[in-house]
Amino acid sequence: MKFTTSTSELQKQLNIINGAVGTNTTIPILEDFLFEVNNSQLTVVATDLETTMSVALDVSAQQDGKIAIPAKILTDLLKTLPDQPLTFELNPDTNIITISSLNGRYKLAGEPDDDFFQVPSLEDANQVVLQASILSNAINKSMFAVSTDELRPSMTGVYFIMGTEGVTFVATDAHKLVRYTHTGQTTSENSSFIVPKKALGLLKAALPSDETDVTISYDQADVFFSFNGTRLKCRLIDARYPDYNAVIPTENPNRLIINKKDFQNSLKRIAIFSNKTTYQVALKIENNKLSLSAQDIDFSSEAKENLICEYEGDDMEIAFNAKFLVEILGVMDGEEIALELSTPSRAGLIVPTVQVEEEDLLMLVMPIMLNN
């Protein structure tokens, strides 16, 4: 194997897949990239067995071949080199890779490609094509709500629901919930699956922001995302997703409309004075005024602010975790949001006052008991 490529282009592609390299693994070769040159195209693969990702780039190739290269040494080297041509040459007898730059030569030991994990193909897979911008937006708006509780594996990923009336993405950690639906994309049949958070993080970083088509192929066990020479394969979470619709209140007669930025900034300030375990902030709503207050008895600190809002409904006092509210507001678009409430003991719904065309976004946050 012998080929030449630029430092910047190779580093850019390796950065996309570097997060899929195995760490703290008992299988040393999972800490490598698999390099394969074929017909002047270099394909690089990284995997931790659960998630596998590959990228492809054009190179100037003198000889085809395959070899596993230690990922950390290679990425550390590329970070220190200026943009210039790099030539990789493999000695097939010793598996030594020589990397030549304008001013230096570097050698490292590779491993035979036979020991590297082979990515299986999907047989009789379902397939749907989504625009990259839609998929990226869905991941941005849902991934923050994914649970980290390994005792609830179904909630440690985003729930994809492919349907004839649109595609829906759901995430929840039992304290907050996101449901994002795009009706502009439909599938011929209804199906659903749960994608792990790590894979979505890698996918989010790699997705372009334009209208590039992303092909999603999936069966009962795995899902593939393919676009622009980049492929990501991950094992689906084998669990039943909870009935999220059961926790969404359907009757919410109390509706508050407020400037999103003013509300978010106020919450950030008030949270500084809240209890650092619960981050409880009390919302007292009457007429067209919202009062936010918090206190930390252990440190004798407290804070209160008043904001102007539009409110229809009965006077109410309800408490939420300020950090959850700030997270939710941070991923919402638009200048104003609506907070829909039923009673102080039931979940609050946060929705945009104006939904984007073909989109339906709903955020839910559970209340916490008010301190007396």
PDB file of C-alpha atoms in Angstrom, residues 78-305:
ATOM      1  CA  LEU A  78      -1.410  15.152  12.297  1.00  0.00           C
ATOM      2  CA  LYS A  79      -2.241  17.798  14.915  1.00  0.00           C
ATOM      3  CA  THR A  80       1.383  18.967  14.939  1.00  0.00           C
ATOM      4  CA  LEU A  81       1.993  19.037  11.187  1.00  0.00           C
ATOM      5  CA  PRO A  82       1.269  22.028   8.928  1.00  0.00           C
ATOM      6  CA  ASP A  83      -0.804  21.437   5.810  1.00  0.00           C
ATOM      7  CA  GLN A  84       1.390  19.570   3.338  1.00  0.00           C
ATOM      8  CA  PRO A  85       1.454  16.340   1.293  1.00  0.00           C
ATOM      9  CA  LEU A  86       1.911  13.153   3.305  1.00  0.00           C
ATOM     10  CA  THR A  87       2.957   9.837   1.790  1.00  0.00           C
ATOM     11  CA  PHE A  88       2.026   6.570   3.509  1.00  0.00           C
ATOM     12  CA  GLU A  89       3.936   3.426   2.525  1.00  0.00           C
ATOM     13  CA  LEU A  90       3.389  -0.053   3.949  1.00  0.00           C
ATOM     14  CA  ASN A  91       5.989  -2.800   4.145  1.00  0.00           C
ATOM     15  CA  PRO A  92       3.770  -5.893   3.829  1.00  0.00           C
ATOM     16  CA  ASP A  93       6.443  -8.177   5.275  1.00  0.00           C
ATOM     17  CA  THR A  94       6.837  -6.300   8.580  1.00  0.00           C
ATOM     18  CA  ASN A  95       3.525  -4.324   8.719  1.00  0.00           C
ATOM     19  CA  ILE A  96       5.588  -1.171   9.309  1.00  0.00           C
ATOM     20  CA  ILE A  97       4.022   2.034   7.977  1.00  0.00           C
ATOM     21  CA  THR A  98       6.365   4.828   6.937  1.00  0.00           C
ATOM     22  CA  ILE A  99       4.865   8.338   6.818  1.00  0.00           C
ATOM     23  CA  SER A 100       6.892  10.888   4.860  1.00  0.00           C
ATOM     24  CA  SER A 101       6.352  14.658   5.102  1.00  0.00           C
ATOM     25  CA  LEU A 102       8.311  17.508   3.531  1.00  0.00           C
ATOM     26  CA  ASN A 103      10.827  17.525   6.371  1.00  0.00           C
ATOM     27  CA  GLY A 104      10.504  14.214   8.156  1.00  0.00           C
ATOM     28  CA  ARG A 105       9.890  10.480   8.172  1.00  0.00           C
ATOM     29  CA  TYR A 106       7.919   8.633  10.837  1.00  0.00           C
ATOM     30  CA  LYS A 107       7.499   4.899  11.337  1.00  0.00           C
ATOM     31  CA  LEU A 108       4.908   2.994  13.308  1.00  0.00           C
ATOM     32  CA  ALA A 109       3.824  -0.611  13.563  1.00  0.00           C
ATOM     33  CA  GLY A 110       0.514  -1.597  12.020  1.00  0.00           C
ATOM     34  CA  GLU A 111      -1.557  -4.739  12.411  1.00  0.00           C
ATOM     35  CA  PRO A 112      -2.915  -7.079   9.738  1.00  0.00           C
ATOM     36  CA  ASP A 113      -6.374  -6.161   8.494  1.00  0.00           C
ATOM     37  CA  ASP A 114      -7.545  -9.766   9.015  1.00  0.00           C
ATOM     38  CA  ASP A 115      -7.806  -9.088  12.754  1.00  0.00           C
ATOM     39  CA  PHE A 116      -9.987  -5.998  12.284  1.00  0.00           C
ATOM     40  CA  PHE A 117     -13.735  -6.142  12.799  1.00  0.00           C
ATOM     41  CA  GLN A 118     -15.623  -6.623   9.543  1.00  0.00           C
ATOM     42  CA  VAL A 119     -18.754  -4.505   9.110  1.00  0.00           C
ATOM     43  CA  PRO A 120     -21.717  -6.741   8.242  1.00  0.00           C
ATOM     44  CA  SER A 121     -24.200  -5.785   5.559  1.00  0.00           C
ATOM     45  CA  LEU A 122     -27.917  -5.553   6.238  1.00  0.00           C
ATOM     46  CA  GLU A 123     -30.156  -8.116   4.615  1.00  0.00           C
ATOM     47  CA  ASP A 124     -33.806  -7.239   3.827  1.00  0.00           C
ATOM     48  CA  ALA A 125     -33.397  -3.871   5.536  1.00  0.00           C
ATOM     49  CA  ASN A 126     -36.007  -1.132   5.651  1.00  0.00           C
ATOM     50  CA  GLN A 127     -34.845   2.121   4.126  1.00  0.00           C
ATOM     51  CA  VAL A 128     -35.788   5.785   4.378  1.00  0.00           C
ATOM     52  CA  VAL A 129     -34.113   8.925   3.054  1.00  0.00           C
ATOM     53  CA  LEU A 130     -34.054  12.095   5.193  1.00  0.00           C
ATOM     54  CA  GLN A 131     -32.502  15.461   4.471  1.00  0.00           C
ATOM     55  CA  ALA A 132     -29.396  16.087   6.571  1.00  0.00           C
ATOM     56  CA  SER A 133     -30.788  19.383   7.879  1.00  0.00           C
ATOM     57  CA  ILE A 134     -33.931  17.663   9.206  1.00  0.00           C
ATOM     58  CA  LEU A 135     -31.977  14.874  10.866  1.00  0.00           C
ATOM     59  CA  SER A 136     -29.460  17.304  12.359  1.00  0.00           C
ATOM     60  CA  ASN A 137     -32.243  19.507  13.718  1.00  0.00           C
ATOM     61  CA  ALA A 138     -33.984  16.498  15.272  1.00  0.00           C
ATOM     62  CA  ILE A 139     -30.783  15.356  16.978  1.00  0.00           C
ATOM     63  CA  ASN A 140     -30.010  18.867  18.270  1.00  0.00           C
ATOM     64  CA  LYS A 141     -33.456  19.224  19.778  1.00  0.00           C
ATOM     65  CA  SER A 142     -33.708  15.777  21.348  1.00  0.00           C
ATOM     66  CA  MET A 143     -30.316  14.458  22.403  1.00  0.00           C
ATOM     67  CA  PHE A 144     -29.980  16.644  25.523  1.00  0.00           C
ATOM     68  CA  ALA A 145     -33.028  14.902  27.043  1.00  0.00           C
ATOM     69  CA  VAL A 146     -31.620  11.367  26.682  1.00  0.00           C
ATOM     70  CA  SER A 147     -31.207   9.512  29.980  1.00  0.00           C
ATOM     71  CA  THR A 148     -27.826   8.382  31.324  1.00  0.00           C
ATOM     72  CA  ASP A 149     -29.427   5.779  33.600  1.00  0.00           C
ATOM     73  CA  GLU A 150     -28.123   2.388  32.442  1.00  0.00           C
ATOM     74  CA  LEU A 151     -30.844   0.696  34.505  1.00  0.00           C
ATOM     75  CA  ARG A 152     -33.323   2.100  31.966  1.00  0.00           C
ATOM     76  CA  PRO A 153     -31.626   1.147  28.693  1.00  0.00           C
ATOM     77  CA  SER A 154     -34.602   2.085  26.515  1.00  0.00           C
ATOM     78  CA  MET A 155     -34.241   5.719  27.586  1.00  0.00           C
ATOM     79  CA  THR A 156     -30.500   5.957  26.844  1.00  0.00           C
ATOM     80  CA  GLY A 157     -31.188   6.654  23.174  1.00  0.00           C
ATOM     81  CA  VAL A 158     -33.479   8.613  20.870  1.00  0.00           C
ATOM     82  CA  TYR A 159     -36.668   6.864  19.750  1.00  0.00           C
ATOM     83  CA  PHE A 160     -37.098   7.072  15.952  1.00  0.00           C
ATOM     84  CA  ILE A 161     -40.680   6.621  14.734  1.00  0.00           C
ATOM     85  CA  MET A 162     -40.997   6.317  10.964  1.00  0.00           C
ATOM     86  CA  GLY A 163     -44.569   6.670   9.752  1.00  0.00           C
ATOM     87  CA  THR A 164     -46.871   7.391   6.843  1.00  0.00           C
ATOM     88  CA  GLU A 165     -47.766  10.788   8.341  1.00  0.00           C
ATOM     89  CA  GLY A 166     -44.245  11.919   9.240  1.00  0.00           C
ATOM     90  CA  VAL A 167     -41.124  11.065  11.194  1.00  0.00           C
ATOM     91  CA  THR A 168     -40.978  11.585  14.963  1.00  0.00           C
ATOM     92  CA  PHE A 169     -38.030  11.681  17.357  1.00  0.00           C
ATOM     93  CA  VAL A 170     -38.558  11.261  21.116  1.00  0.00           C
ATOM     94  CA  ALA A 171     -36.135  11.501  24.033  1.00  0.00           C
ATOM     95  CA  THR A 172     -36.762  11.489  27.791  1.00  0.00           C
ATOM     96  CA  ASP A 173     -34.966  10.958  31.078  1.00  0.00           C
ATOM     97  CA  ALA A 174     -38.208  10.909  33.129  1.00  0.00           C
ATOM     98  CA  HIS A 175     -37.630  14.546  34.188  1.00  0.00           C
ATOM     99  CA  LYS A 176     -37.868  16.161  30.766  1.00  0.00           C
ATOM    100  CA  LEU A 177     -39.161  14.980  27.413  1.00  0.00           C
ATOM    101  CA  VAL A 178     -38.820  16.097  23.807  1.00  0.00           C
ATOM    102  CA  ARG A 179     -41.072  15.140  20.916  1.00  0.00           C
ATOM    103  CA  TYR A 180     -40.082  16.469  17.497  1.00  0.00           C
ATOM    104  CA  THR A 181     -42.130  15.599  14.415  1.00  0.00           C
ATOM    105  CA  HIS A 182     -41.476  16.503  10.784  1.00  0.00           C
ATOM    106  CA  THR A 183     -44.457  15.919   8.532  1.00  0.00           C
ATOM    107  CA  GLY A 184     -42.571  16.725   5.332  1.00  0.00           C
ATOM    108  CA  GLN A 185     -40.854  13.343   5.421  1.00  0.00           C
ATOM    109  CA  THR A 186     -42.913  10.153   5.371  1.00  0.00           C
ATOM    110  CA  THR A 187     -42.358   6.424   4.926  1.00  0.00           C
ATOM    111  CA  SER A 188     -44.469   3.795   3.230  1.00  0.00           C
ATOM    112  CA  GLU A 189     -44.737   1.711   6.404  1.00  0.00           C
ATOM    113  CA  ASN A 190     -44.777   2.416  10.136  1.00  0.00           C
ATOM    114  CA  SER A 191     -41.712   1.298  12.090  1.00  0.00           C
ATOM    115  CA  SER A 192     -39.629   2.378  15.069  1.00  0.00           C
ATOM    116  CA  PHE A 193     -36.232   1.812  16.694  1.00  0.00           C
ATOM    117  CA  ILE A 194     -33.980   3.302  19.412  1.00  0.00           C
ATOM    118  CA  VAL A 195     -30.583   4.742  18.457  1.00  0.00           C
ATOM    119  CA  PRO A 196     -27.900   5.055  21.204  1.00  0.00           C
ATOM    120  CA  LYS A 197     -26.762   8.515  22.243  1.00  0.00           C
ATOM    121  CA  LYS A 198     -23.079   7.963  21.389  1.00  0.00           C
ATOM    122  CA  ALA A 199     -23.859   7.099  17.770  1.00  0.00           C
ATOM    123  CA  LEU A 200     -26.087  10.166  17.439  1.00  0.00           C
ATOM    124  CA  GLY A 201     -23.340  12.384  18.827  1.00  0.00           C
ATOM    125  CA  LEU A 202     -20.953  11.133  16.147  1.00  0.00           C
ATOM    126  CA  LEU A 203     -23.614  11.496  13.479  1.00  0.00           C
ATOM    127  CA  LYS A 204     -24.470  15.037  14.583  1.00  0.00           C
ATOM    128  CA  ALA A 205     -20.826  16.132  14.266  1.00  0.00           C
ATOM    129  CA  ALA A 206     -20.516  14.620  10.796  1.00  0.00           C
ATOM    130  CA  LEU A 207     -23.794  15.770   9.217  1.00  0.00           C
ATOM    131  CA  PRO A 208     -23.633  18.659   6.745  1.00  0.00           C
ATOM    132  CA  SER A 209     -26.011  21.572   7.327  1.00  0.00           C
ATOM    133  CA  ASP A 210     -27.439  21.508   3.802  1.00  0.00           C
ATOM    134  CA  GLU A 211     -30.109  19.433   2.077  1.00  0.00           C
ATOM    135  CA  THR A 212     -27.852  16.412   1.502  1.00  0.00           C
ATOM    136  CA  ASP A 213     -29.813  13.166   1.481  1.00  0.00           C
ATOM    137  CA  VAL A 214     -29.044  10.746   4.314  1.00  0.00           C
ATOM    138  CA  THR A 215     -30.001   7.136   3.635  1.00  0.00           C
ATOM    139  CA  ILE A 216     -31.120   5.298   6.782  1.00  0.00           C
ATOM    140  CA  SER A 217     -31.187   1.495   6.503  1.00  0.00           C
ATOM    141  CA  TYR A 218     -32.313  -0.551   9.478  1.00  0.00           C
ATOM    142  CA  ASP A 219     -33.446  -3.988  10.584  1.00  0.00           C
ATOM    143  CA  GLN A 220     -34.237  -5.473  13.996  1.00  0.00           C
ATOM    144  CA  ALA A 221     -30.658  -5.211  15.257  1.00  0.00           C
ATOM    145  CA  ASP A 222     -28.701  -2.483  13.439  1.00  0.00           C
ATOM    146  CA  VAL A 223     -29.037   0.844  11.657  1.00  0.00           C
ATOM    147  CA  PHE A 224     -26.838   2.387   8.934  1.00  0.00           C
ATOM    148  CA  PHE A 225     -26.608   6.104   8.114  1.00  0.00           C
ATOM    149  CA  SER A 226     -24.954   6.885   4.751  1.00  0.00           C
ATOM    150  CA  PHE A 227     -24.136  10.229   3.081  1.00  0.00           C
ATOM    151  CA  ASN A 228     -21.308  11.833   1.085  1.00  0.00           C
ATOM    152  CA  GLY A 229     -18.957   8.871   1.467  1.00  0.00           C
ATOM    153  CA  THR A 230     -19.505   8.717   5.230  1.00  0.00           C
ATOM    154  CA  ARG A 231     -21.158   5.678   6.811  1.00  0.00           C
ATOM    155  CA  LEU A 232     -22.153   5.047  10.402  1.00  0.00           C
ATOM    156  CA  LYS A 233     -23.427   1.708  11.660  1.00  0.00           C
ATOM    157  CA  CYS A 234     -24.585   1.095  15.209  1.00  0.00           C
ATOM    158  CA  ARG A 235     -26.353  -1.581  17.178  1.00  0.00           C
ATOM    159  CA  LEU A 236     -29.882  -0.594  18.131  1.00  0.00           C
ATOM    160  CA  ILE A 237     -31.028  -0.618  21.752  1.00  0.00           C
ATOM    161  CA  ASP A 238     -33.004  -3.815  22.198  1.00  0.00           C
ATOM    162  CA  ALA A 239     -35.728  -2.607  24.545  1.00  0.00           C
ATOM    163  CA  ARG A 240     -39.309  -1.368  24.518  1.00  0.00           C
ATOM    164  CA  TYR A 241     -39.647   2.401  24.657  1.00  0.00           C
ATOM    165  CA  PRO A 242     -41.957   3.688  27.424  1.00  0.00           C
ATOM    166  CA  ASP A 243     -45.405   5.032  26.550  1.00  0.00           C
ATOM    167  CA  TYR A 244     -44.368   8.681  26.436  1.00  0.00           C
ATOM    168  CA  ASN A 245     -47.824   9.877  25.371  1.00  0.00           C
ATOM    169  CA  ALA A 246     -49.198   8.837  28.770  1.00  0.00           C
ATOM    170  CA  VAL A 247     -47.253  11.611  30.564  1.00  0.00           C
ATOM    171  CA  ILE A 248     -48.220  14.428  28.188  1.00  0.00           C
ATOM    172  CA  PRO A 249     -51.173  16.335  29.677  1.00  0.00           C
ATOM    173  CA  THR A 250     -53.944  16.891  27.147  1.00  0.00           C
ATOM    174  CA  GLU A 251     -55.883  19.557  29.076  1.00  0.00           C
ATOM    175  CA  ASN A 252     -53.779  22.629  29.833  1.00  0.00           C
ATOM    176  CA  PRO A 253     -56.096  25.613  30.403  1.00  0.00           C
ATOM    177  CA  ASN A 254     -53.362  27.888  31.785  1.00  0.00           C
ATOM    178  CA  ARG A 255     -51.128  29.383  29.104  1.00  0.00           C
ATOM    179  CA  LEU A 256     -48.204  31.770  29.587  1.00  0.00           C
ATOM    180  CA  ILE A 257     -46.404  33.468  26.693  1.00  0.00           C
ATOM    181  CA  ILE A 258     -43.029  35.070  27.380  1.00  0.00           C
ATOM    182  CA  ASN A 259     -39.863  36.236  25.636  1.00  0.00           C
ATOM    183  CA  LYS A 260     -37.589  33.198  25.491  1.00  0.00           C
ATOM    184  CA  LYS A 261     -34.296  35.038  26.015  1.00  0.00           C
ATOM    185  CA  ASP A 262     -35.566  37.103  28.960  1.00  0.00           C
ATOM    186  CA  PHE A 263     -36.973  33.974  30.616  1.00  0.00           C
ATOM    187  CA  GLN A 264     -33.790  31.979  30.056  1.00  0.00           C
ATOM    188  CA  ASN A 265     -31.470  34.707  31.359  1.00  0.00           C
ATOM    189  CA  SER A 266     -33.641  35.232  34.435  1.00  0.00           C
ATOM    190  CA  LEU A 267     -33.588  31.490  35.184  1.00  0.00           C
ATOM    191  CA  LYS A 268     -29.793  31.427  34.917  1.00  0.00           C
ATOM    192  CA  ARG A 269     -29.479  34.252  37.456  1.00  0.00           C
ATOM    193  CA  ILE A 270     -32.064  32.901  39.864  1.00  0.00           C
ATOM    194  CA  ALA A 271     -30.538  29.389  39.717  1.00  0.00           C
ATOM    195  CA  ILE A 272     -27.305  30.766  41.208  1.00  0.00           C
ATOM    196  CA  PHE A 273     -29.187  31.251  44.478  1.00  0.00           C
ATOM    197  CA  SER A 274     -31.093  27.953  44.389  1.00  0.00           C
ATOM    198  CA  ASN A 275     -30.416  24.735  46.248  1.00  0.00           C
ATOM    199  CA  LYS A 276     -27.566  22.975  44.420  1.00  0.00           C
ATOM    200  CA  THR A 277     -29.275  19.597  44.718  1.00  0.00           C
ATOM    201  CA  THR A 278     -32.698  20.431  43.326  1.00  0.00           C
ATOM    202  CA  TYR A 279     -32.057  23.763  41.535  1.00  0.00           C
ATOM    203  CA  GLN A 280     -35.647  24.562  42.481  1.00  0.00           C
ATOM    204  CA  VAL A 281     -37.070  27.780  41.078  1.00  0.00           C
ATOM    205  CA  ALA A 282     -40.634  28.753  41.966  1.00  0.00           C
ATOM    206  CA  LEU A 283     -42.817  30.386  39.314  1.00  0.00           C
ATOM    207  CA  LYS A 284     -45.693  32.479  40.624  1.00  0.00           C
ATOM    208  CA  ILE A 285     -48.065  33.602  37.874  1.00  0.00           C
ATOM    209  CA  GLU A 286     -50.846  36.128  38.313  1.00  0.00           C
ATOM    210  CA  ASN A 287     -52.410  38.559  35.878  1.00  0.00           C
ATOM    211  CA  ASN A 288     -49.649  39.290  33.350  1.00  0.00           C
ATOM    212  CA  LYS A 289     -46.735  39.020  35.757  1.00  0.00           C
ATOM    213  CA  LEU A 290     -44.356  36.135  36.326  1.00  0.00           C
ATOM    214  CA  SER A 291     -42.334  36.079  39.554  1.00  0.00           C
ATOM    215  CA  LEU A 292     -39.321  33.785  39.757  1.00  0.00           C
ATOM    216  CA  SER A 293     -37.759  33.014  43.134  1.00  0.00           C
ATOM    217  CA  ALA A 294     -35.251  30.632  44.652  1.00  0.00           C
ATOM    218  CA  GLN A 295     -33.492  30.140  47.949  1.00  0.00           C
ATOM    219  CA  ASP A 296     -30.797  28.016  49.514  1.00  0.00           C
ATOM    220  CA  ILE A 297     -31.508  27.764  53.234  1.00  0.00           C
ATOM    221  CA  ASP A 298     -28.145  26.165  53.995  1.00  0.00           C
ATOM    222  CA  PHE A 299     -26.283  29.236  52.705  1.00  0.00           C
ATOM    223  CA  SER A 300     -28.930  31.879  53.564  1.00  0.00           C
ATOM    224  CA  SER A 301     -29.143  32.975  49.941  1.00  0.00           C
ATOM    225  CA  GLU A 302     -32.226  33.891  47.952  1.00  0.00           C
ATOM    226  CA  ALA A 303     -33.249  35.769  44.821  1.00  0.00           C
ATOM    227  CA  LYS A 304     -36.407  37.027  43.150  1.00  0.00           C
ATOM    228  CA  GLU A 305     -37.191  38.596  39.789  1.00  0.00           C
TER     229      GLU A 305
END
